[in-house]
Short mmCIF file of C-alpha atoms in Angstrom, two decimals:
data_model
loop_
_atom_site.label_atom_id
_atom_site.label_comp_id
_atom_site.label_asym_id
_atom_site.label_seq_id
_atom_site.Cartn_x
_atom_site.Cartn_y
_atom_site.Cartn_z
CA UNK A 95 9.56 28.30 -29.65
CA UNK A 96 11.59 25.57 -29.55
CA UNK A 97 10.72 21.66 -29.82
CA UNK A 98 13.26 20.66 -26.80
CA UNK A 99 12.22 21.64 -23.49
CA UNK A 100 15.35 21.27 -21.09
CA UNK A 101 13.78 20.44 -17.57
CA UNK A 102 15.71 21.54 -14.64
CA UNK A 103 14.80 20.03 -10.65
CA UNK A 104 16.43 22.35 -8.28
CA UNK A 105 16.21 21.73 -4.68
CA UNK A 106 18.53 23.91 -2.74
CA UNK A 107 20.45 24.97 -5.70
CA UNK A 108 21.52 28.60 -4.88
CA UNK A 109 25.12 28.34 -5.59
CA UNK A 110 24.60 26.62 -9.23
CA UNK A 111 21.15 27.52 -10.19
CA UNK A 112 22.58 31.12 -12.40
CA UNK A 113 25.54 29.37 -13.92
CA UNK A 114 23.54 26.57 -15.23
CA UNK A 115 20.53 28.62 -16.70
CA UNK A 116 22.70 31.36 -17.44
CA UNK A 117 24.77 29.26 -19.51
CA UNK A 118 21.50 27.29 -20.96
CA UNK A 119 20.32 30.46 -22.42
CA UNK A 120 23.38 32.42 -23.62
CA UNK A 121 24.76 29.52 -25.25
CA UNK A 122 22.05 26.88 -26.29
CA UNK A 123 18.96 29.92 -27.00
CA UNK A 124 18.00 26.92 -29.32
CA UNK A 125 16.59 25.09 -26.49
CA UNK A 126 13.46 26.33 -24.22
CA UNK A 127 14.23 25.40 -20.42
CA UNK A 128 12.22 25.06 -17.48
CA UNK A 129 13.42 25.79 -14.06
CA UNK A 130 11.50 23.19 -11.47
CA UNK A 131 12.19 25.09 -7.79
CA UNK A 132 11.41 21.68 -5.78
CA UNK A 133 10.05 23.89 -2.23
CA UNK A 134 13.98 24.79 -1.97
CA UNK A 135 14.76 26.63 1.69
CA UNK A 136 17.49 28.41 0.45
CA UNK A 137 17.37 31.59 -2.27
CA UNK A 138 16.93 29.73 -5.40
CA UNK A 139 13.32 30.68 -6.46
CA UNK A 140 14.18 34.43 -5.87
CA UNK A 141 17.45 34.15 -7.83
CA UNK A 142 15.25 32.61 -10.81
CA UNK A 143 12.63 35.28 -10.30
CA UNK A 144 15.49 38.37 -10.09
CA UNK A 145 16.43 36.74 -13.34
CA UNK A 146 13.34 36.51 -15.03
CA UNK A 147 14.13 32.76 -15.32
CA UNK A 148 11.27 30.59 -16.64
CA UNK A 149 9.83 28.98 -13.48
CA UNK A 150 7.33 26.24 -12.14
CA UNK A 151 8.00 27.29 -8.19
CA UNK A 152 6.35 24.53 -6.11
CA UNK A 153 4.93 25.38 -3.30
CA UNK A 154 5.78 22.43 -1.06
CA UNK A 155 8.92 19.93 -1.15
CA UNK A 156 7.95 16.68 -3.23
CA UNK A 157 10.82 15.04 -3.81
CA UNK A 158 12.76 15.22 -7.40
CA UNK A 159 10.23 12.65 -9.24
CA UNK A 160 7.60 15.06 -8.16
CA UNK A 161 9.48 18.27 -9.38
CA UNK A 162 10.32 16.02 -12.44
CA UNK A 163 6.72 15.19 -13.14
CA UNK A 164 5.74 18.70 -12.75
CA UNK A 165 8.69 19.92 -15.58
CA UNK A 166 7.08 17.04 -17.85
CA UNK A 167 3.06 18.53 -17.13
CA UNK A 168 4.71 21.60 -18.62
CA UNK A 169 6.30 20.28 -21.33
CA UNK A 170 3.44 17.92 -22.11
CA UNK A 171 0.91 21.22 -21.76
CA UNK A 172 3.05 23.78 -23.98
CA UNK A 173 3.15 20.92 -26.90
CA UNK A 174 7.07 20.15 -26.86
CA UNK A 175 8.30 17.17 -28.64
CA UNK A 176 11.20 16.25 -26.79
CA UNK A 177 12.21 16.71 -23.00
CA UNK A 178 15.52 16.59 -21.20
CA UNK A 179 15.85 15.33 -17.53
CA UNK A 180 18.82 18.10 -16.57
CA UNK A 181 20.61 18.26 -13.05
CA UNK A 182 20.30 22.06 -11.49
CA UNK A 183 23.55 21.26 -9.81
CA UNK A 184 25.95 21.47 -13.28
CA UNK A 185 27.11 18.12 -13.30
CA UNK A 186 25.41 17.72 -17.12
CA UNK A 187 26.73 19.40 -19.82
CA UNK A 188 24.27 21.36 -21.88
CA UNK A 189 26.90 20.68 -25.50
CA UNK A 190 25.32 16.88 -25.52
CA UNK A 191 21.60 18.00 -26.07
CA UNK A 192 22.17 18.59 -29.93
CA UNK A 193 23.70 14.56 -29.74
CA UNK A 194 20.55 13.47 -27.98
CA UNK A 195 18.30 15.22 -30.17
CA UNK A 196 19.72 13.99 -33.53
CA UNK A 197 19.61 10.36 -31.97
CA UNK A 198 16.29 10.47 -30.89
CA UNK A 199 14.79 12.08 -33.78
CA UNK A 200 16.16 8.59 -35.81
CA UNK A 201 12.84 7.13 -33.36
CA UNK A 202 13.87 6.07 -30.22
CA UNK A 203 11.22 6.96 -27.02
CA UNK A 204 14.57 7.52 -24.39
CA UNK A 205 18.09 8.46 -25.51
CA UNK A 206 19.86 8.03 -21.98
CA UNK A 207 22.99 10.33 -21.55
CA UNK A 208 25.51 7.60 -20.77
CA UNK A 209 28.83 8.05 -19.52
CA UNK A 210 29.97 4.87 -20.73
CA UNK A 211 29.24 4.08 -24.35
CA UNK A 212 32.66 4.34 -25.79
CA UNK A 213 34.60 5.10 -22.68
CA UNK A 214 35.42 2.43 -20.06
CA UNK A 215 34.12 2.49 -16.58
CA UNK A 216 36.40 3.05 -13.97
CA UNK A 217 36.32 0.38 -11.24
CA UNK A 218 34.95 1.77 -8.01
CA UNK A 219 32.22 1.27 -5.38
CA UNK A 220 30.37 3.72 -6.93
CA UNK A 221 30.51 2.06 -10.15
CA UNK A 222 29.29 -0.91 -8.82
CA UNK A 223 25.92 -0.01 -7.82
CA UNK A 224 25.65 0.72 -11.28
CA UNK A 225 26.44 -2.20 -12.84
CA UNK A 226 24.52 -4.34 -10.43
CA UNK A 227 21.61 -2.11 -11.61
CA UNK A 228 22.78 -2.77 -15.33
CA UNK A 229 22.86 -6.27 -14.52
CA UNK A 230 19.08 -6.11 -12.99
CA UNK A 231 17.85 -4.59 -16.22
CA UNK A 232 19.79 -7.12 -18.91
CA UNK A 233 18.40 -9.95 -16.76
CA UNK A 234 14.68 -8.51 -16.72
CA UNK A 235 14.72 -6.74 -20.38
CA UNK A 236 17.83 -8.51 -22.38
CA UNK A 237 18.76 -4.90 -23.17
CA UNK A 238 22.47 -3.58 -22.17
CA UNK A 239 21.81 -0.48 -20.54
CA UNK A 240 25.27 0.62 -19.98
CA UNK A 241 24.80 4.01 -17.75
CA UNK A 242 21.38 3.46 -15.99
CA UNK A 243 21.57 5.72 -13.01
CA UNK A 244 22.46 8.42 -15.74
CA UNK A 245 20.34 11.81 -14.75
CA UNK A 246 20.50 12.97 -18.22
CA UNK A 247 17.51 11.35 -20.20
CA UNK A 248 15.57 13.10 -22.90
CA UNK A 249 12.26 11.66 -23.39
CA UNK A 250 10.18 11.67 -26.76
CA UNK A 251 6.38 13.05 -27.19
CA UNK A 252 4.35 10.32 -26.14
CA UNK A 253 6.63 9.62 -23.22
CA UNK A 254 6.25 13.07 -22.24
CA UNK A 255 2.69 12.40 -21.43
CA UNK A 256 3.17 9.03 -20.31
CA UNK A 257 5.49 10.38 -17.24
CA UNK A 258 3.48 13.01 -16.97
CA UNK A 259 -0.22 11.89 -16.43
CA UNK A 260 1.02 8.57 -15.01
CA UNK A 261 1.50 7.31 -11.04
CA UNK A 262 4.87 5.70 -10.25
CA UNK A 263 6.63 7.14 -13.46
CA UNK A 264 10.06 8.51 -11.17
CA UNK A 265 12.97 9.65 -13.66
CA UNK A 266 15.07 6.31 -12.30
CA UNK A 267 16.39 3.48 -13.77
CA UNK A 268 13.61 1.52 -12.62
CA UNK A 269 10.98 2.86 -14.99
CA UNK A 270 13.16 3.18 -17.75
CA UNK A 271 13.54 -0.75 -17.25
CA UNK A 272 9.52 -1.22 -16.90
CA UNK A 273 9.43 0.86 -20.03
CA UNK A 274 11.98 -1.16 -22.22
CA UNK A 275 9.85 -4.21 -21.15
CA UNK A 276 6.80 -2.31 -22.25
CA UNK A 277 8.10 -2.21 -25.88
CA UNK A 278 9.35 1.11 -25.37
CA UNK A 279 12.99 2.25 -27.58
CA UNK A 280 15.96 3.30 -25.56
CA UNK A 281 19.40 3.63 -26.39
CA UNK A 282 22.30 5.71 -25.07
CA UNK A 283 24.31 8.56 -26.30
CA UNK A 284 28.09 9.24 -24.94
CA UNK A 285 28.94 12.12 -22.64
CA UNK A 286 30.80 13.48 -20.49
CA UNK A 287 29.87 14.73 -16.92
CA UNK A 288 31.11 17.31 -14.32
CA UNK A 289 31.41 16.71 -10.80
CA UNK A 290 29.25 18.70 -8.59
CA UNK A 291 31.06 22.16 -8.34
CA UNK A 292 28.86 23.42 -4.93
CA UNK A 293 26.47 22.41 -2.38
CA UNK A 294 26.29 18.95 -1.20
CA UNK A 295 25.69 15.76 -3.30
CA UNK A 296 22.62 13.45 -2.05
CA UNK A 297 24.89 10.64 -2.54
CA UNK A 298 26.72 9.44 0.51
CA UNK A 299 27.10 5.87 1.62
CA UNK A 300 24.06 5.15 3.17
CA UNK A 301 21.52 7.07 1.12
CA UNK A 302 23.61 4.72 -1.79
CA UNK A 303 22.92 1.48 0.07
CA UNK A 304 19.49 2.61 0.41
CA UNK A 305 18.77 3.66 -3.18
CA UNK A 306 20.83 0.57 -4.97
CA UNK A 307 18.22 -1.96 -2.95
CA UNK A 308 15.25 0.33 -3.64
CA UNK A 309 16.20 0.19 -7.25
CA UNK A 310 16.90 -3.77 -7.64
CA UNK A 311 14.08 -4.52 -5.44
CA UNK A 312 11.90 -2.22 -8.07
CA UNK A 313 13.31 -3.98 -10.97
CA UNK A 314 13.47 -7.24 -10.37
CA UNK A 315 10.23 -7.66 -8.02
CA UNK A 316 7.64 -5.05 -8.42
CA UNK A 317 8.22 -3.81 -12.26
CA UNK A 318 6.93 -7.45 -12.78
CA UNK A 319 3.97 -6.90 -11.32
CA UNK A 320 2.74 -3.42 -13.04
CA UNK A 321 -0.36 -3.14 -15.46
CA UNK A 322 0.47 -0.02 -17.88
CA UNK A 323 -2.69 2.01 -18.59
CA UNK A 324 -4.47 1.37 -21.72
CA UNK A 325 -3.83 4.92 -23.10
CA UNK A 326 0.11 4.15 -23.71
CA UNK A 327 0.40 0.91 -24.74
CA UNK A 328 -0.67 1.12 -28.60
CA UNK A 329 1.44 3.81 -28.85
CA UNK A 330 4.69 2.14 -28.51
CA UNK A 331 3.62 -1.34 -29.60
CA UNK A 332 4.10 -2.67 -25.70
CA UNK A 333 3.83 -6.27 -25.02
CA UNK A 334 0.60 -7.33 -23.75
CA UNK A 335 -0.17 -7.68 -19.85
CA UNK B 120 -9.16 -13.98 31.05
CA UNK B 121 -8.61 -12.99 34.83
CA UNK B 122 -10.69 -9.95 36.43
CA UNK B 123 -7.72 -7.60 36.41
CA UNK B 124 -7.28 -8.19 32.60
CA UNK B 125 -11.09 -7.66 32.20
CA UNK B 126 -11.34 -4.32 34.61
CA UNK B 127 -8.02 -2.72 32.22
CA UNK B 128 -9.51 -4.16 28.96
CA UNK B 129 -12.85 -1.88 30.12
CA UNK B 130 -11.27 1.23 31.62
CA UNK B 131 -8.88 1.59 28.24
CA UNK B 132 -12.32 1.08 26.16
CA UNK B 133 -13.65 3.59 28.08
CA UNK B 134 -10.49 6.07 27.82
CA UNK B 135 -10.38 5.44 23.77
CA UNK B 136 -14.36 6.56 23.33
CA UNK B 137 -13.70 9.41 25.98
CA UNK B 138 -10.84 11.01 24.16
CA UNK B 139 -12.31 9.46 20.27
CA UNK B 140 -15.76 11.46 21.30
CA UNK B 141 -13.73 14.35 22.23
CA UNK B 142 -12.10 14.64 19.51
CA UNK B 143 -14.73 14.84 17.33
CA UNK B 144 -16.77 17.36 19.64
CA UNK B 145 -13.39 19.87 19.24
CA UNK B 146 -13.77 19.32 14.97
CA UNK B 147 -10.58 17.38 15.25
CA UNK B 148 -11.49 14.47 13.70
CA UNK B 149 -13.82 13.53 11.20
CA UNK B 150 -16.82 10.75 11.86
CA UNK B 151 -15.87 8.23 9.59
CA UNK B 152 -12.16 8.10 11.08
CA UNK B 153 -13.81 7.88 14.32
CA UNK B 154 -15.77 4.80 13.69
CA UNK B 155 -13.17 2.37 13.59
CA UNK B 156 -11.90 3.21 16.97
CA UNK B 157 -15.93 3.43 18.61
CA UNK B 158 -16.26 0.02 17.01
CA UNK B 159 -12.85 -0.78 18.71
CA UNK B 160 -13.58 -0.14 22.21
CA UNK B 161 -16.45 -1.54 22.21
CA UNK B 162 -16.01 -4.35 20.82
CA UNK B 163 -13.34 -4.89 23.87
CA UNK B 164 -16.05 -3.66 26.05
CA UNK B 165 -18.31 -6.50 25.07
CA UNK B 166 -15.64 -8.89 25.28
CA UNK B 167 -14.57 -8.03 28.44
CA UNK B 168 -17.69 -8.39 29.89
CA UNK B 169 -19.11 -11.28 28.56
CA UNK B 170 -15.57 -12.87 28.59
CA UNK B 171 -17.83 -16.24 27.44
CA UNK B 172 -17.58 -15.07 23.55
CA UNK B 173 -14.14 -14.44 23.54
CA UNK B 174 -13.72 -18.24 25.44
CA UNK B 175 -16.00 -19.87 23.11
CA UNK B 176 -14.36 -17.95 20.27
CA UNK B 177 -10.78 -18.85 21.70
CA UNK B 178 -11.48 -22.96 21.71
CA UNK B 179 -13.25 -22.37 18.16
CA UNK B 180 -10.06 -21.11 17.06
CA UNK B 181 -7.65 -23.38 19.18
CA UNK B 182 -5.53 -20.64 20.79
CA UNK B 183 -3.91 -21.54 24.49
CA UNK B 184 -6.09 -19.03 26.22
CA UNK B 185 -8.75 -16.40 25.85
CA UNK B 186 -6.51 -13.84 26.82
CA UNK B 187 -4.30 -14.79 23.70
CA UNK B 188 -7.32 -14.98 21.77
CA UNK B 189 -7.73 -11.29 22.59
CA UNK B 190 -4.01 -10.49 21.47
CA UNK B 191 -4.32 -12.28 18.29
CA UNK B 192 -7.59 -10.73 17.36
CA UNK B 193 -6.43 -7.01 18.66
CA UNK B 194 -3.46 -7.64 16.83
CA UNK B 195 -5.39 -8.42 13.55
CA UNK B 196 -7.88 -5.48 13.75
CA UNK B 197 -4.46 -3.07 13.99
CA UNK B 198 -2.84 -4.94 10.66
CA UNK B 199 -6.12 -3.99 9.23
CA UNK B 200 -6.10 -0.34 10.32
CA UNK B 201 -2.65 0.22 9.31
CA UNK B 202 -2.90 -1.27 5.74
CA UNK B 203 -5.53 0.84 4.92
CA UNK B 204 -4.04 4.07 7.32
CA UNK B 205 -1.30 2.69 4.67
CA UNK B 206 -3.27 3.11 0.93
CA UNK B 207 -5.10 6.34 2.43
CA UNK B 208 -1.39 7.79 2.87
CA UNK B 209 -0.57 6.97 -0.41
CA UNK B 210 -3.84 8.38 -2.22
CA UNK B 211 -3.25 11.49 0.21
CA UNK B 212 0.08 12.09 -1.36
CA UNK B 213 -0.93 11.54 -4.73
CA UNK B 214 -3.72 14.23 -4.71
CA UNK B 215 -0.69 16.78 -2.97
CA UNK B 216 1.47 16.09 -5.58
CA UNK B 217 -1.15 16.69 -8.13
CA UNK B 218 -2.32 20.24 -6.26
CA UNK B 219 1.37 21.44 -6.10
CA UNK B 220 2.12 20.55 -9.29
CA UNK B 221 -0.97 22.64 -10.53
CA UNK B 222 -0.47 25.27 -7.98
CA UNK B 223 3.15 25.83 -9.65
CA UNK B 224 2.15 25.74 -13.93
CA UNK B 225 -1.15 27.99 -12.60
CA UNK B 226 1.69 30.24 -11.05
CA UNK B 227 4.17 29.85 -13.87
CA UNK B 228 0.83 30.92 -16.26
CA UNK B 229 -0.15 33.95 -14.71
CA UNK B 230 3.46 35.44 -13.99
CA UNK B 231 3.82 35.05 -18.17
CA UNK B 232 0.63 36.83 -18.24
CA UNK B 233 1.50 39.45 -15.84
CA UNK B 234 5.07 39.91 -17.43
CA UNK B 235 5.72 43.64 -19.19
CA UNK B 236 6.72 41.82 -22.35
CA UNK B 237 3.86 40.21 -22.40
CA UNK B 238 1.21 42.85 -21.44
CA UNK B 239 0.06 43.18 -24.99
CA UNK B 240 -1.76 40.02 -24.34
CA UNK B 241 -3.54 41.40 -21.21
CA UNK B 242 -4.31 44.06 -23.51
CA UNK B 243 -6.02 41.88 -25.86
CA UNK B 244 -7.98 40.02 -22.90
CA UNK B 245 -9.39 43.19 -21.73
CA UNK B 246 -10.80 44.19 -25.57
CA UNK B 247 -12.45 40.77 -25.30
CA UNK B 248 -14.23 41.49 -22.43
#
């Protein structure tokens, strides 16, 4: 068994969900996967099943911090020591995991896979609700996250059962940012990323808009406002309050 | 408050315990849910026919009329309802999230269990018994 559990949310993933996995497992058999079938309409939990793929197949939608939360019970329950937050679409590219493991193993509790460590960022709209997010965090944590809305996180031990016994612990920028203020160690690791190859992205204009004020609202406001539960906070030295 | 106001006030009282008592009657709704609205109507009922409480309470307060008084205090009683309609939602979706979440590693479990490779180990938890 492996230490690194690689946790994929699929929701409606039929066209992707055997070239990621099947790639996962012929060419990275060092890393154990789960397969998190988010209530998808389409085919995806049979095509896991015809493949003998490992699965948690949720009965009802809940929404990718749900399905998340769910990979993380099962990583927290089989003992695994690290966890990777992995797209089922292919847009993350299994070759950084290794990267991400050395780094965190040096003691960090989040190694974010960042897109722009040592490469620039290209100017666009859609780089913008990133850096206003960046921004949000620097302000509220004086850390320089430089990717936050990165989807590729790995996530040590005792964060594993943090997100995974805890309410309001999504996989998103915001509680990454609550966590840094907690005490908790993050850092980022370049990679690259793929666009989506099929199916249809989440992202369009709107459900941006929508998500960019969620998250500075989050940050800025509410993460202000949040009591972590006794359990967590020796363990990473958090501030007090 | 003018009799037309009072006579609507009642028959809408009356309609919300009709259909409330109904509801419960056909298993539809549990008691507890039901209270609020029971308390609800008649609590309008009352004030509709002894308008004097809701006029008394009305100059107490310092609204225009007792008819606004009514508003305000219906308006109030809803805020109240839906804030903690609101937390109830929340807890609700909590406790899914939880059950799917077990429903699926349960599943995940027992499909290992069941799997040919793995039969050896329902082998070994039949010898036990």
């Amino acid at each position: 068994m492996s230490n690194v559990l690689v946790v994929i949310p699929a929701y409606n993933e039929e066209e992707n969900i055997e070239r990621v996995v099947g790639n996962l497992i012929k060419n990275y058999p060092e890393f154990d996967y789960v397969v998190v079938n988010d209530g998808s309409k389409d085919r995806t939990a049979e095509i896991c099943r015809r493949n003998g793929y490992n699965l948690l197949d949720l009965p009802v939608n809940l929404g990718l911090a749900g399905g998340f939360q769910a990979g993380f019970k099962y990583a927290w329950r089989n003992h695994y020591q690290y966890a990777v937050q992995f797209d089922g679409d292919g847009q993350h590219r299994p070759e950084y995991i290794r990267a991400m493991r050395e780094k965190i193993s040096e003691g960090y509790d989040i190694v974010i896979g960042s897109r722009f460590v040592t490469k620039k960022k290209p100017k666009s709209m859609r780089m913008l609700g990133g850096n206003m997010i960046s921004l949000a965090i620097r302000f509220t944590t004086g850390l320089k996250i430089k990717d936050p809305t990165s989807g590729m996180r790995m996530f040590s031990r005792k964060m594993i059962e943090e997100f995974a016994l805890s309410l309001n612990y999504g996989p998103e920028p915001d509680t990454i940012s609550y966590l840094i203020k907690q005490g908790a160690k993050v850092t980022e690791v370049q990679v690259a990323m793929d666009e989506r190859t099929a199916g249809v992205s989440y992202l369009n204009p709107v459900n941006a808009v929508k998500y960019m004020s969620k998250m500075l609202f989050s940050i800025l406001i509410i993460q202000n406002f949040r009591k972590r539960d006794k359990r967590f906070k020796r363990k990473t030295g958090g501030n007090e309050g | 408050m003018t009799t037309v106001l009072r006579v609507v006030l009642i028959l809408m009282s009356v309609l919300v315990l009709v259909v409330m008592l109904r509801k419960i009657r056909q298993s539809k709704a549990r008691i507890e849910d039901s209270m609020f609205w029971v308390f609800f109507a008649l609590l309008l009922v009352l004030l509709s026919v002894f308008p004097q409480i809701a006029t008394w309470l009305s100059d107490l307060v310092g609204t225009m009329s007792t008819s606004n008084f009514i508003f305000l205090l219906m308006i109030f009683l809803l805020l109240v309802k839906s804030f903690s309609m609101s937390m109830r939602v929340s807890q609700l979706e909590t406790k899914l999230k939880e059950l799917t979440q077990k429903i699926a590693i349960d599943d995940n479990e027992l499909e290992k269990r069941l799997s040919p490779e793995n039969f050896h180990l329902a082998e070994e938890e039949e010898k036990m018994k």
